Amino acid sequence: MESGAEGREDVADTRERAGGNMTDAGAAGRRRSGGDRLTPGLALRLTVAFFLPPRFTPRSVRYDRRYRKLDQYRFIVWFLSLPVLVYGVFVVSPFLQAFFYSMTDWTGYSASYEFTGFENYERMWNDDKFWEATRNSLLLLVVAPVVTLVMGLFFAYMLTAGGRRRNEAVAGVTGSGVYKIVYFFPQVLSLAIIAVIWARIYSPRSGALNAGLDAVGLDSWQREDWLGSSWAIWCVLVVLCWSFVGFYVVLFSAAMSAIPTEIYEAARLDGAGRSVTFFRITFPLTWETVRTGWIYMGIQALDAFALVNVMVPEHGMDVLPSYLFEKSFRDGQAGYATTIGVALFVITLLFATVMLRIGRRDRIEL
Amino acid sequence: MSLTKTPGDRPAEQRRQGVTGTTLNVFSHTFLVAWLVMAAAPLLLVVLNSLRPHGDIVSEPFGLPTDLEWANFSNAWTSANIGRYALNSLIILAGSLTGTMLLGSMAAYVLARFEFPGNRLLHLLFVGGMMFPVFLALVPLFFVLNNLGLLNTRQGLIVVYIAYSLPFTIFFLVAFFRTLPGGVQEAATLDGASHTRTFFQIMLPMAKPGLISIGIFNFLGQWNQFVLPRVLNVGDPDDAVLPQGLAALMVQQGYEGDWGALYAGVTLAMMPVLVVYAAFQRQVQSGLTAGAVR
Amino acid sequence: MTSKLNRRSLLTRSAAAGLLSVPAVSALAGCASGGGDDESVERGETTDDNPLGVDPEAELEVIIFDGGFGDQYALDAEAIYQENYGPVTHDKTTEIQTRLQPRMVQGDPPDVINNGGADAMDIAALIRNGQVYDLNELLDAPSLDDPNVTVRETLMPSTVEMGQFGSQEVWRLNYAFTVYGQWYSRTALERLEVEYPRTWDEMIAVCEAAKRQGMAGWTYPGVYPYYFNFTLYPFIGKIGGVEVLQAIDNLEPNAWRHDAVKAAFEAYHELAARGYVLQGSPGMTHEESQDEWNAYQALFIPNGSWVENESRRNTPEDFDMAVGPPTGLDSSDAMPFETLWASASEPFFVPADARNPIGGLEFLRVMLGQESARNFTELVSSLTCVRGAADGMDLPPGLSSAKATFEAAGDNLLVPRLPDWYKQFNNEEVGGAVAAMMAGDIDPDEAITRCQRAADATASDDSIQKFQHV
């Protein structure tokens, strides 16, 4: 707890100085820069030293005033080179190439294609199915994070501060450890498997959903076809939320248990109830985490591919990734599919930017 | 924590709270328990059905096993080769998880605690990776690997897993490293420790809770990774990883109708993950708490 | 057991998730192929025993789709091939596209591909790219069993047609032979004391009789509603004649507005409206609907002859499976009651870039011999595209019924091409419209309007290659 508090202080401190403990090093460097002149020989030695591990650094260099800065940059370059290389080659470059393929008529089966400029983009603009898939994706993008996060917050709050025990201002409900483990269960399965299991649940005759509705006397709510009808999007939404709530419970409980007990203590002394405590204290203090979680969940909702692809029949609704998939792998139109991928990318980017901007608020310093 | 209270300071206040608290309690607890059932039931269904013969599962998907059909497991293990795929997954994960943690923490440490031109840009580039739809990159990625001679190799899969795990790892760890006290690092530097040494011997051990949390998430993500191996690991079927093996089992199920073996395979695949999570979940918690992801 | 009509098993789709489509700058593909092409095999000497001129030393690589048919039949055929020619490398997979698309792009494909299953490669795209070898050479070669008869002459009707895509080239060989129709249990009909319905009035009467016994008249896999096309298309053809179906295949304007289409849609709609369709069918997979059908919950199911093998685990001993031609409308039908959709399925092709394409042709010639064909029928209980190969064999009830029904049809065969020419249109648009109509969401007129609109959209979409009946 104590180290945590100390850590937070440090963050505030770090942020304030915009860049961490580097500041004095940088300042020191600037002060020195007007000092002794950089001779060519020294420059050479500095350069050599830059590429050598510290232990081989020549003495003359080691005690040079510029050495500290050089040492730092050497370290930075040395530590970043490998991650940046791997990331650049395997993530960034394929994405950049993809933009090129979106302007071709490539089928996906052969090595040849022609450059078609913005034809695919024009076609996409006039493609009703594309817009329908976009609408569905946007619906998921808006609703899924809200539902999942609200549930995640509620459960997390109950588990960290929901219990009232004698002599303790905050405590989770009894058995919160068990809840946290079990809630996380859906996360250990890959989405493809989750989709198979849920497809069985939605199955009209032998599925648990219709059976359950029957059992509680809601027979009239039963449907002959959940996944092929206009209900499909809601069915997918439920599964999406189901599989991610556990993750957010764990994430939010972590954020909530980082809130110092004293604050709850004070609130309790003031006679605040649980809901007041939640809205006045817990929620504002975990807002940063919630916002991050929101973005992350939005991205998951945009990529509901495995769920839609496995659960929803071919003639049923589409979301952007599943439409992209069909175009690419069923219809042999990989070029056009890549164009849809670009659209998906743009939507994701817009969403994240909007979230980061509107969600920004002053950090509450503790 | 230093504040202690004597119960009953304000009796009236507490009584009022007690009444509303009770209704709220009942309400909330119902929800908590309901979700407990919701979260556990499908997994339970998988485990139960893995012990039932195909015919029973079809006629009554939500029934209990009568005779335990252990043969499902031996079917999944031998004919569907689950054991072999699990081993492949383990080998690849050993490399990719180590690599992800190493490269991720190195980059995150530098980005979090040093200022240099391009820091923000690099950080943004890495974090932005979380927003790339993987589908968009699949095809060019295939060619990148092909040209490097890494297609259908373990090394190739490992390095790709690492690359695609970096965004979230760096995002998480940068936040984490920023929370660590800076004084220690400076003290180490003043003591003459090199930056590299400071990182490995001082900062990394301090960051252990964060490393464990993100390690678990990467473990889950890479263990269940499906799309990447489906594209980049299509050479020898014996080299398939577990999710590929399960997918093959699912496809096979569609033709041969053996739900029992499928559920047994899924059970075998999720058990190690459940065990890992259950074993480390406290550390995951404390890692998240300390980092309180921002 | 999927045919080209590609019944998709749920997971297959997710399984296909990562497959690759590989675009490629030719240069890249060039270096990727690692010099595979230059080893391409020269044609050997042609003799009576080796009419195609296979290089006897050359290796052959065969990839078999490991679906409902398994791969034993191919292993047996390979053994025959190897007696005379070079060694065969055999591989099987459930995911044809995932495994082979990279090799197609790299220009290093195997010599024979059994392009089956839900994860099959889009043959039309491959043809457009010139990646498929024309099989006419094989068809004109003497058959394995009788040098005086060409391979072409040994084939069942529609086999060659199914390999053509709007021109004379034959791009693929569909090895199995599928009979589509209304599948039923003779036992169930006997219990109801009714005959197989030949006109729609009789169909209504039979369904009514079933309903009185608490049994549904029909079930179908609503998740894959294009199963309905198996009986709907021949029903339309039967009412209006073969031209109506060809006009539909050719995407002609207002082809769907024909009276025969309207009559067929209305007849099916009546089944749903009168409550003869098993409750829950709109949301069922093929497995679920077949299980219900096997459990005597419904009389008829639109299906293909793979259903017997596919559902064997759940078929009761006394089921006595059979298939009938789609029930006609009435005496004014343009074609006789026996009219049927039966066509070759389970495609094989030889890639144009194969190292040993001649060996590939020879392998197919072996497969088309009586010995291999009978072996196939025996192993997987399906007919083959080889004429008369199943004669005199002891067949299971469903298959012998399929054979009899097919023989009774004589020349009255219909071969709708929508499923393989315009898969998206067939599965998603027609399937979706029929699904909505059967679920009671829209009326027949609207379903037809939807089909026509989609047909027009397909016709005007430049990115879709068009075909015409020749």
mmCIF file of C-alpha atoms in Angstrom, chain A residues 11-124:
data_model
loop_
_atom_site.group_PDB
_atom_site.id
_atom_site.type_symbol
_atom_site.label_atom_id
_atom_site.label_comp_id
_atom_site.label_asym_id
_atom_site.label_seq_id
_atom_site.Cartn_x
_atom_site.Cartn_y
_atom_site.Cartn_z
ATOM 1 C CA VAL A 11 3.735 9.931 -11.072
ATOM 2 C CA ALA A 12 2.250 13.267 -10.292
ATOM 3 C CA ASP A 13 5.705 14.530 -9.806
ATOM 4 C CA THR A 14 6.934 12.959 -12.986
ATOM 5 C CA ARG A 15 4.106 14.290 -15.055
ATOM 6 C CA GLU A 16 4.563 17.696 -13.675
ATOM 7 C CA ARG A 17 8.080 17.720 -14.869
ATOM 8 C CA ALA A 18 6.932 16.366 -18.156
ATOM 9 C CA GLY A 19 9.341 13.620 -18.816
ATOM 10 C CA GLY A 20 10.562 12.185 -15.614
ATOM 11 C CA ASN A 21 13.871 12.192 -13.952
ATOM 12 C CA MET A 22 15.601 13.000 -17.165
ATOM 13 C CA THR A 23 15.082 16.646 -16.681
ATOM 14 C CA ASP A 24 18.161 17.354 -14.688
ATOM 15 C CA ALA A 25 20.310 15.283 -16.981
ATOM 16 C CA GLY A 26 19.042 17.282 -19.906
ATOM 17 C CA ALA A 27 19.508 20.540 -18.111
ATOM 18 C CA ALA A 28 22.978 19.514 -17.134
ATOM 19 C CA GLY A 29 23.736 18.747 -20.742
ATOM 20 C CA ARG A 30 22.583 22.165 -21.838
ATOM 21 C CA ARG A 31 24.641 23.887 -19.206
ATOM 22 C CA ARG A 32 27.723 22.066 -20.318
ATOM 23 C CA SER A 33 27.253 22.504 -23.981
ATOM 24 C CA GLY A 34 28.895 25.887 -23.890
ATOM 25 C CA GLY A 35 31.999 24.380 -22.250
ATOM 26 C CA ASP A 36 35.046 22.750 -23.764
ATOM 27 C CA ARG A 37 35.222 22.336 -27.495
ATOM 28 C CA LEU A 38 34.575 19.072 -29.200
ATOM 29 C CA THR A 39 37.790 18.086 -30.993
ATOM 30 C CA PRO A 40 37.580 15.661 -33.947
ATOM 31 C CA GLY A 41 39.511 13.064 -32.015
ATOM 32 C CA LEU A 42 37.181 13.246 -29.113
ATOM 33 C CA ALA A 43 34.216 13.158 -31.425
ATOM 34 C CA LEU A 44 35.574 9.936 -32.903
ATOM 35 C CA ARG A 45 36.105 8.443 -29.497
ATOM 36 C CA LEU A 46 32.637 9.478 -28.451
ATOM 37 C CA THR A 47 31.229 7.880 -31.559
ATOM 38 C CA VAL A 48 33.114 4.659 -30.938
ATOM 39 C CA ALA A 49 32.016 4.647 -27.351
ATOM 40 C CA PHE A 50 28.460 5.003 -28.515
ATOM 41 C CA PHE A 51 28.623 1.645 -30.229
ATOM 42 C CA LEU A 52 30.527 -0.183 -27.513
ATOM 43 C CA PRO A 53 29.189 -1.621 -24.307
ATOM 44 C CA PRO A 54 29.887 0.674 -21.334
ATOM 45 C CA ARG A 55 32.700 -1.457 -19.952
ATOM 46 C CA PHE A 56 34.807 -0.783 -23.051
ATOM 47 C CA THR A 57 34.366 2.932 -22.853
ATOM 48 C CA PRO A 58 37.768 4.617 -22.996
ATOM 49 C CA ARG A 59 38.707 6.464 -19.833
ATOM 50 C CA SER A 60 39.160 9.750 -21.600
ATOM 51 C CA VAL A 61 35.630 9.553 -22.786
ATOM 52 C CA ARG A 62 34.199 8.260 -19.575
ATOM 53 C CA TYR A 63 35.300 11.353 -17.725
ATOM 54 C CA ASP A 64 34.274 13.730 -20.451
ATOM 55 C CA ARG A 65 31.406 15.962 -19.510
ATOM 56 C CA ARG A 66 29.410 14.864 -22.493
ATOM 57 C CA TYR A 67 29.723 11.244 -21.499
ATOM 58 C CA ARG A 68 26.702 11.168 -19.311
ATOM 59 C CA LYS A 69 24.475 12.223 -22.137
ATOM 60 C CA LEU A 70 26.152 9.880 -24.562
ATOM 61 C CA ASP A 71 25.791 7.040 -22.138
ATOM 62 C CA GLN A 72 22.139 7.800 -21.898
ATOM 63 C CA TYR A 73 21.528 7.941 -25.616
ATOM 64 C CA ARG A 74 23.581 4.856 -26.150
ATOM 65 C CA PHE A 75 21.392 3.096 -23.668
ATOM 66 C CA ILE A 76 18.215 4.411 -25.252
ATOM 67 C CA VAL A 77 19.201 3.344 -28.722
ATOM 68 C CA TRP A 78 20.464 -0.004 -27.536
ATOM 69 C CA PHE A 79 17.265 -0.739 -25.643
ATOM 70 C CA LEU A 80 14.883 0.488 -28.295
ATOM 71 C CA SER A 81 16.536 -0.916 -31.380
ATOM 72 C CA LEU A 82 15.310 -4.465 -31.094
ATOM 73 C CA PRO A 83 11.686 -3.724 -30.142
ATOM 74 C CA VAL A 84 11.424 -1.037 -32.787
ATOM 75 C CA LEU A 85 12.953 -3.291 -35.409
ATOM 76 C CA VAL A 86 10.622 -6.190 -34.650
ATOM 77 C CA TYR A 87 7.608 -3.927 -34.448
ATOM 78 C CA GLY A 88 8.490 -2.023 -37.576
ATOM 79 C CA VAL A 89 9.111 -5.072 -39.698
ATOM 80 C CA PHE A 90 6.214 -7.218 -38.556
ATOM 81 C CA VAL A 91 3.531 -4.726 -37.618
ATOM 82 C CA VAL A 92 4.049 -1.305 -39.140
ATOM 83 C CA SER A 93 5.308 -2.284 -42.566
ATOM 84 C CA PRO A 94 2.529 -4.810 -43.296
ATOM 85 C CA PHE A 95 -0.032 -2.177 -42.366
ATOM 86 C CA LEU A 96 1.492 0.365 -44.654
ATOM 87 C CA GLN A 97 1.561 -2.174 -47.472
ATOM 88 C CA ALA A 98 -2.091 -2.945 -46.871
ATOM 89 C CA PHE A 99 -3.026 0.567 -47.911
ATOM 90 C CA PHE A 100 -1.475 -0.149 -51.266
ATOM 91 C CA TYR A 101 -3.411 -3.374 -51.767
ATOM 92 C CA SER A 102 -6.642 -1.517 -51.109
ATOM 93 C CA MET A 103 -6.094 0.187 -54.442
ATOM 94 C CA THR A 104 -5.809 -2.973 -56.510
ATOM 95 C CA ASP A 105 -8.207 -5.487 -58.012
ATOM 96 C CA TRP A 106 -6.267 -8.359 -56.548
ATOM 97 C CA THR A 107 -8.271 -11.611 -56.154
ATOM 98 C CA GLY A 108 -6.171 -13.211 -53.490
ATOM 99 C CA TYR A 109 -5.332 -16.315 -55.448
ATOM 100 C CA SER A 110 -2.625 -15.305 -57.816
ATOM 101 C CA ALA A 111 0.441 -13.170 -57.902
ATOM 102 C CA SER A 112 -0.991 -10.669 -60.342
ATOM 103 C CA TYR A 113 -3.243 -7.658 -59.928
ATOM 104 C CA GLU A 114 -3.757 -4.252 -61.342
ATOM 105 C CA PHE A 115 -3.614 -0.883 -59.735
ATOM 106 C CA THR A 116 -7.112 0.615 -59.767
ATOM 107 C CA GLY A 117 -6.697 3.810 -57.807
ATOM 108 C CA PHE A 118 -9.706 4.762 -55.754
ATOM 109 C CA GLU A 119 -12.147 2.475 -57.549
ATOM 110 C CA ASN A 120 -12.533 0.222 -54.524
ATOM 111 C CA TYR A 121 -13.214 3.223 -52.336
ATOM 112 C CA GLU A 122 -15.873 4.466 -54.697
ATOM 113 C CA ARG A 123 -17.482 1.062 -54.773
ATOM 114 C CA MET A 124 -17.426 0.882 -51.007
#
